[in-house]
Coordinates of C-alpha atoms and ligand atoms in Angstrom, one line a residue:
M113 CA 46.3 -15.9 34.1
S114 CA 49.2 -14.2 35.8
F115 CA 49.0 -12.1 38.9
N116 CA 51.3 -9.2 39.6
D117 CA 51.7 -10.0 43.3
S118 CA 50.7 -13.7 42.8
P119 CA 50.0 -14.7 46.4
A120 CA 49.0 -18.4 46.6
S121 CA 45.8 -17.5 48.5
R122 CA 44.7 -15.2 45.6
R123 CA 45.2 -18.0 43.1
Q124 CA 43.0 -20.2 45.2
I125 CA 40.3 -17.6 45.5
M126 CA 40.2 -17.2 41.7
G127 CA 40.4 -21.0 41.2
G128 CA 37.6 -23.4 40.3
A129 CA 34.1 -23.7 41.7
A130 CA 35.1 -26.7 43.9
T131 CA 38.0 -24.8 45.4
G132 CA 35.7 -21.8 46.2
L133 CA 33.2 -24.0 47.9
A134 CA 35.7 -26.0 49.8
A135 CA 37.3 -22.8 51.0
A136 CA 33.8 -21.5 51.9
A137 CA 33.1 -24.6 54.0
L138 CA 36.2 -23.9 56.0
V139 CA 34.9 -20.4 56.9
T140 CA 33.3 -21.0 60.3
P141 CA 30.7 -18.5 61.5
A142 CA 33.0 -17.4 64.3
F143 CA 35.7 -16.5 61.9
A144 CA 33.3 -14.8 59.5
Q145 CA 31.8 -12.7 62.2
G146 CA 35.1 -11.1 62.9
Q147 CA 35.7 -12.7 66.3
D148 CA 39.1 -13.9 65.3
T149 CA 40.8 -11.3 67.5
A150 CA 44.2 -13.2 67.5
A151 CA 44.6 -12.7 63.7
T152 CA 47.9 -11.1 62.6
P153 CA 47.4 -7.6 61.3
A154 CA 47.7 -7.6 57.5
P155 CA 49.5 -4.8 55.7
P156 CA 47.3 -2.7 53.3
E157 CA 46.9 -4.2 49.9
N158 CA 48.0 -2.2 46.7
P159 CA 44.7 -1.8 44.8
V160 CA 46.5 -1.8 41.5
T161 CA 48.1 -5.2 41.9
R162 CA 45.5 -6.8 44.1
Y163 CA 43.5 -8.4 41.3
P164 CA 44.0 -9.6 37.7
A165 CA 44.6 -7.0 35.0
P166 CA 44.2 -7.3 31.3
P167 CA 44.9 -9.0 28.9
F168 CA 42.3 -11.6 29.8
P169 CA 41.7 -14.9 27.9
E170 CA 39.1 -14.6 25.1
Q171 CA 35.8 -16.1 26.2
V172 CA 32.2 -16.1 25.2
Q173 CA 29.1 -17.5 27.1
E174 CA 25.5 -17.6 26.3
P175 CA 23.6 -15.0 28.3
P176 CA 23.1 -14.8 31.2
G177 CA 26.4 -16.6 31.7
L178 CA 27.9 -18.3 34.8
A179 CA 30.5 -17.0 37.2
G180 CA 31.7 -20.6 37.5
K181 CA 32.7 -20.6 33.8
M182 CA 34.7 -17.4 33.8
D183 CA 38.5 -17.3 33.5
P184 CA 39.8 -16.1 35.8
R185 CA 37.0 -16.7 38.3
P186 CA 35.6 -13.6 39.8
D187 CA 36.3 -12.9 43.5
H188 CA 32.9 -12.4 45.3
G189 CA 34.5 -12.3 48.7
E190 CA 34.0 -16.1 49.2
T191 CA 37.2 -16.5 51.3
S192 CA 37.9 -12.9 52.2
Y193 CA 34.8 -11.0 53.4
R194 CA 34.6 -10.8 57.2
G195 CA 31.4 -9.6 58.9
S196 CA 31.0 -7.8 62.2
G197 CA 27.3 -8.0 62.9
R198 CA 26.4 -4.9 61.0
L199 CA 23.1 -6.4 59.7
T200 CA 22.2 -8.8 62.5
G201 CA 18.6 -10.1 62.0
R202 CA 17.9 -8.1 58.9
K203 CA 16.1 -9.7 55.9
A204 CA 17.3 -9.0 52.4
L205 CA 16.1 -9.7 48.9
I206 CA 18.7 -9.4 46.1
T207 CA 17.9 -9.8 42.4
G208 CA 20.8 -11.3 40.4
G209 CA 22.1 -12.6 43.7
D210 CA 23.6 -15.7 42.0
S211 CA 26.7 -14.1 40.5
G212 CA 28.8 -11.0 40.2
I213 CA 27.9 -7.9 42.3
G214 CA 24.7 -9.4 43.7
R215 CA 26.6 -12.5 44.9
A216 CA 29.2 -10.3 46.6
A217 CA 26.4 -8.5 48.4
A218 CA 24.6 -11.7 49.3
I219 CA 27.8 -13.2 50.9
A220 CA 28.6 -10.0 52.8
Y221 CA 25.0 -9.6 54.0
A222 CA 25.0 -13.2 55.4
R223 CA 28.3 -12.7 57.1
E224 CA 26.9 -9.4 58.6
G225 CA 24.1 -11.5 60.1
A226 CA 21.3 -11.1 57.6
D227 CA 19.0 -13.8 56.1
V228 CA 19.1 -13.5 52.4
A229 CA 16.7 -14.4 49.5
I230 CA 18.2 -14.4 46.0
N231 CA 16.5 -14.2 42.6
Y232 CA 18.1 -15.4 39.4
L233 CA 17.2 -17.1 36.1
P234 CA 16.6 -20.9 36.3
V235 CA 19.6 -21.6 34.0
E236 CA 21.8 -20.0 36.7
E237 CA 21.1 -22.7 39.2
P238 CA 24.7 -23.9 39.5
D239 CA 25.9 -20.4 40.5
A240 CA 22.9 -19.9 42.8
R241 CA 23.6 -23.2 44.6
E242 CA 27.1 -22.0 45.5
V243 CA 25.6 -18.8 47.0
V244 CA 22.9 -20.7 49.0
E245 CA 25.7 -22.9 50.5
L246 CA 27.8 -19.9 51.4
I247 CA 24.9 -18.2 53.1
R248 CA 24.0 -21.4 55.0
A249 CA 27.6 -21.8 56.0
E250 CA 27.1 -18.6 58.1
G251 CA 24.1 -20.1 59.9
R252 CA 21.8 -17.7 58.1
K253 CA 18.6 -18.5 56.2
A254 CA 19.0 -18.7 52.4
V255 CA 16.0 -18.5 50.1
A256 CA 16.4 -19.4 46.4
L257 CA 13.7 -17.8 44.2
P258 CA 14.4 -18.5 40.5
G259 CA 12.3 -16.8 37.8
D260 CA 12.2 -14.2 35.1
I261 CA 11.7 -10.7 36.3
Q262 CA 10.6 -9.5 32.9
D263 CA 7.2 -10.7 34.0
E264 CA 5.2 -8.4 36.4
A265 CA 3.2 -11.3 38.0
F266 CA 6.4 -13.1 38.8
C267 CA 7.9 -9.9 40.4
Q268 CA 4.9 -9.7 42.7
Q269 CA 5.1 -13.4 43.6
L270 CA 8.9 -13.0 44.1
V271 CA 8.4 -10.3 46.8
Q272 CA 5.5 -12.3 48.4
D273 CA 7.6 -15.4 48.6
A274 CA 10.7 -13.6 49.9
V275 CA 8.6 -11.9 52.7
E276 CA 6.9 -15.2 53.6
Q277 CA 10.0 -17.3 53.7
L278 CA 12.3 -14.7 55.3
G279 CA 9.6 -13.6 57.7
G280 CA 9.7 -9.9 56.6
L281 CA 11.9 -7.6 54.5
D282 CA 14.3 -4.8 55.5
I283 CA 16.7 -4.6 52.5
L284 CA 15.8 -4.7 48.8
V285 CA 18.7 -4.8 46.3
N286 CA 17.5 -4.2 42.7
N287 CA 20.6 -5.6 41.0
A288 CA 19.6 -7.8 38.1
A289 CA 20.3 -6.5 34.6
K290 CA 20.5 -7.2 30.9
Q291 CA 23.3 -5.7 28.8
V292 CA 23.7 -6.6 25.1
S293 CA 26.4 -4.7 23.1
Q294 CA 25.3 -3.4 19.6
D295 CA 27.8 -1.2 17.7
S296 CA 25.0 0.6 15.7
L297 CA 21.6 1.8 16.7
L298 CA 20.5 0.2 13.4
D299 CA 21.2 -3.2 14.9
L300 CA 19.3 -2.5 18.1
S301 CA 16.0 -4.3 17.7
T302 CA 12.7 -3.3 19.4
E303 CA 12.8 -6.7 21.1
Q304 CA 16.2 -6.1 22.7
F305 CA 15.2 -2.5 23.7
D306 CA 12.1 -3.8 25.3
A307 CA 13.8 -6.7 27.1
T308 CA 16.6 -4.4 28.4
F309 CA 14.0 -2.0 29.8
K310 CA 11.8 -4.7 31.2
T311 CA 14.7 -6.3 33.1
N312 CA 16.5 -3.2 34.2
V313 CA 13.7 -0.6 34.7
Y314 CA 10.2 -2.2 34.8
A315 CA 11.3 -5.0 37.1
M316 CA 12.8 -2.5 39.5
F317 CA 9.5 -0.6 39.5
W318 CA 7.4 -3.7 39.9
I319 CA 9.6 -5.3 42.7
T320 CA 10.0 -2.0 44.6
K321 CA 6.2 -1.4 44.4
A322 CA 5.4 -4.9 45.7
A323 CA 8.0 -4.5 48.5
L324 CA 7.0 -1.1 49.8
P325 CA 4.0 -2.3 52.0
H326 CA 6.4 -4.6 53.8
L327 CA 9.2 -2.2 54.5
R328 CA 9.4 -0.4 57.9
P329 CA 11.4 2.6 59.2
G330 CA 15.1 1.7 58.9
S331 CA 14.7 -0.3 55.8
A332 CA 16.9 0.4 52.8
I333 CA 16.5 0.1 49.0
I334 CA 19.7 -0.2 47.0
S335 CA 19.7 -0.3 43.2
T336 CA 22.6 -1.0 40.9
S337 CA 23.1 1.8 38.4
S338 CA 26.4 2.2 36.5
V339 CA 29.1 4.6 35.3
N340 CA 27.0 4.5 32.2
A341 CA 24.4 6.8 33.9
Y342 CA 27.1 9.5 33.7
D343 CA 29.5 8.5 30.9
P344 CA 27.6 6.2 28.5
S345 CA 29.4 3.8 26.2
E346 CA 28.4 4.1 22.6
N347 CA 27.8 0.3 22.1
I348 CA 25.2 -0.1 24.9
V349 CA 22.8 2.8 24.3
D350 CA 19.7 1.0 25.6
Y351 CA 21.5 -0.3 28.7
A352 CA 23.0 3.1 29.5
M353 CA 19.5 4.7 29.2
T354 CA 18.2 2.2 31.8
K355 CA 21.1 2.9 34.1
G356 CA 20.2 6.7 34.0
A357 CA 16.6 5.8 34.8
I358 CA 17.7 3.7 37.8
M359 CA 19.7 6.6 39.2
I360 CA 16.8 9.1 38.8
F361 CA 14.3 6.5 40.2
S362 CA 16.5 6.2 43.3
K363 CA 16.8 10.0 43.8
A364 CA 13.0 10.5 43.4
M365 CA 12.1 7.6 45.6
A366 CA 14.5 8.8 48.3
K367 CA 12.5 12.0 48.5
Q368 CA 9.2 10.1 48.6
L369 CA 10.3 7.6 51.2
A370 CA 12.5 9.7 53.5
P371 CA 9.6 10.8 55.7
K372 CA 8.8 7.1 56.2
G373 CA 12.3 6.4 57.4
I374 CA 13.2 4.3 54.3
R375 CA 16.4 5.2 52.5
V376 CA 17.0 4.7 48.8
N377 CA 20.5 4.8 47.2
A378 CA 22.2 3.7 44.0
V379 CA 25.6 2.2 43.3
A380 CA 27.4 3.1 40.1
P381 CA 30.1 0.6 39.3
G382 CA 32.7 1.0 36.5
P383 CA 33.9 -2.1 34.7
F384 CA 33.5 -5.2 36.9
W385 CA 34.6 -8.7 36.2
T386 CA 31.2 -10.5 36.1
P387 CA 29.3 -12.9 33.7
L388 CA 27.4 -10.0 32.3
Q389 CA 30.4 -9.0 30.2
P390 CA 31.4 -12.3 28.5
S391 CA 27.8 -13.2 27.8
G392 CA 27.1 -10.4 25.3
G393 CA 27.7 -7.3 27.5
Q394 CA 31.0 -6.7 25.6
P395 CA 32.2 -7.7 22.2
P396 CA 34.7 -10.6 22.7
D397 CA 37.7 -8.6 21.5
K398 CA 36.9 -5.8 23.9
L399 CA 36.7 -8.2 26.9
V400 CA 40.4 -9.0 26.5
S401 CA 41.3 -5.5 27.5
F402 CA 38.3 -5.0 29.9
G403 CA 39.2 -2.3 32.5
A404 CA 42.5 -1.3 30.8
D405 CA 41.2 2.2 30.2
T406 CA 40.7 3.0 33.8
P407 CA 43.4 4.8 35.8
M408 CA 43.6 1.6 38.0
G409 CA 44.4 -0.4 34.8
R410 CA 42.1 -3.3 35.6
P411 CA 38.4 -4.1 36.2
G412 CA 37.0 -4.3 39.7
Q413 CA 36.1 -7.6 41.3
P414 CA 32.6 -7.9 42.9
A415 CA 34.2 -8.3 46.3
E416 CA 35.4 -4.7 46.0
L417 CA 31.8 -3.5 46.1
A418 CA 30.6 -5.6 49.1
G419 CA 31.5 -2.9 51.6
I420 CA 29.4 -0.3 49.8
Y421 CA 26.3 -2.5 49.7
V422 CA 26.7 -3.3 53.4
L423 CA 27.2 0.4 54.4
L424 CA 24.1 1.5 52.4
A425 CA 22.0 -1.3 54.0
S426 CA 23.1 -0.6 57.5
D427 CA 22.2 2.0 60.1
E428 CA 25.6 3.5 59.8
A429 CA 24.5 5.3 56.6
S430 CA 21.2 6.6 58.3
Y431 CA 21.6 10.1 56.9
S432 CA 22.6 9.0 53.3
T433 CA 19.6 8.7 50.9
G434 CA 19.1 9.7 47.3
Q435 CA 22.9 9.3 46.7
V436 CA 24.9 7.5 44.1
F437 CA 28.0 5.7 45.4
A438 CA 30.6 4.9 42.7
A439 CA 33.5 2.4 42.4
V440 CA 34.9 3.1 38.9
G441 CA 38.7 2.6 39.2
G442 CA 39.3 6.4 38.8
R443 CA 37.3 7.5 35.7
G444 CA 33.7 8.7 35.5
G445 CA 31.1 8.5 38.2
P446 CA 28.9 10.9 40.0
Ligands
NAD198 P1 25.8 -10.7 36.6 O1 25.6 -11.3 35.3 O2 26.6 -11.5 37.6 O3 24.4 -10.3 37.3 C1 23.3 -9.9 36.5 C2 22.2 -10.8 37.0 O4 21.0 -10.4 36.4 C3 22.3 -12.3 36.5 O5 23.0 -13.0 37.4 C4 20.9 -12.7 36.4 O6 20.5 -13.5 37.5 C5 20.1 -11.4 36.5 N1 19.1 -11.4 35.4 C6 19.3 -11.0 34.1 N2 18.1 -11.0 33.4 C7 17.2 -11.5 34.3 C8 15.8 -11.8 34.2 N3 15.1 -11.6 33.1 N4 15.2 -12.3 35.3 C9 15.8 -12.5 36.5 N5 17.2 -12.2 36.6 C10 17.8 -11.7 35.5 O7 26.6 -9.3 36.3 P2 26.8 -8.1 37.3 O8 27.8 -7.3 36.5 O9 27.1 -8.5 38.6 O10 25.5 -7.3 37.3 C11 24.9 -6.8 38.4 C12 24.5 -5.3 38.2 O11 25.7 -4.6 38.1 C13 23.7 -5.0 37.0 O12 22.7 -4.1 37.4 C14 24.6 -4.4 36.1 O13 24.0 -3.5 35.2 C15 25.5 -3.6 37.1 N6 26.8 -3.2 36.6 C16 27.7 -4.1 36.2 C17 28.9 -3.6 35.7 C18 30.0 -4.5 35.2 O14 30.9 -4.0 34.6 N7 29.9 -5.8 35.5 C19 29.1 -2.2 35.6 C20 28.2 -1.3 36.1 C21 27.0 -1.8 36.5
MG199 MG1 24.3 -14.7 37.1

C-alpha cells in the first residue's frame, strides 16, 4: 500500500495489530486527555492525502470480518485521538464496538473520560480484545458483552448487563449492522432480508426500548445510518432500506424524547474502510476502487468520524436532536 504523503507515523498506524497495541500502550492517560501542553503545533493535514486511496489490494473475509485482517489496517484513532474531558464520568454502550466506526467511537469516548461497554459477535473476540485494552489504557472501565443482537432476549440482557456493570447508562450508540451485496433482487433471499432487518432495525428498536428506562436528562442516543438513506446503492437494497428506517426512527424518537431531555441523532457515513465491506458488503472487484467515486477520491477512515460521535454524545450539542450528521467525502448526504 502506498501513501501519498507517506509519513512514517501513518505507516505505523496502519500497520499490524501488534503495532497498534504497542502504540496504544504508549499512550498514557495524561497524553490522551490533552494535557500535553508543550506539544509542537501541527500544521493542518490535507484531507485528500491524509489516508490511503484506491486501488486497494483484493481481499475477502467471512462475515462479520476482522479489522485486524484488513489491508491496509483501518485507522480507528488508536494513536491519534486525543481527549479533553468532554465525556467525563459518562457511561456508554456501543453495539459493533469491536471494529470500524464503533471502535473509533469507543476509543474516543474512553479518551474523553467515559466508561464504555461494547457488544459484538463472539467470533470478533480478537478485535474486541484490542478495544478493551485501549479503553483500559485510559484508566476507564471496559465491559465486553459479546452476543447476537438478532435475538430480542439477548438485546434486553445486553442492556441489563451494560447498566449493571457500568453502573448506569448515558450514551447509547446503535451501530452494529449487516450488509450483504446482491446485484439482483432475484438473488435477495427472505432469509437475508430478515437477517438484515433484524440486525439493523429490530435490534435498534429492542435495545433502545430496553435502554430508555435507564436514561436520564442529558443522555444521548446516536444511531449509525448511512448515505444509503439518501442515495441508495443498487446492490444493497435491503441494507439501504434499513438505513432509511434508522434515520426516520431517530427523527421520530427525537421528538418523543426531547421533553425528557434525551437527544437522538443519526450519523450518515459515506464509504468507510471497515470490515463490513470486504466481508460481503461489497463485491471483491468493487472493493479495489472503494471510495474512488467520491470527490475526495478515497474512503473515510473510522477515526474521521470519532469527533462527530463525541460531539453528539456531549453537552456541547445540547440543542441538536433529530438531526443527521454526514461524513461522505463530498457526495450525497442529508
Ligand atoms: P464493522 O464491520 O466494523 O461494524 C459492524 C459491526 O456490526 C460488527 O463489528 C459486528 O460486531 C456488528 N454486528 C453485525 N451483526 C451482528 C449481530 N447479529 N449481533 C451483534 N453484532 C453484530 O463495520 P462499520 O462499517 O464500522 O459498521 C458500523 C456502522 O456503520 C454500521 O451501522 C454500518 O451500516 C454503518 N456504515 C458503514 C459504512 C461503511 O462504508 N463502512 C457506510 C455507512 C454506514
Ligand atoms: Mg467487527
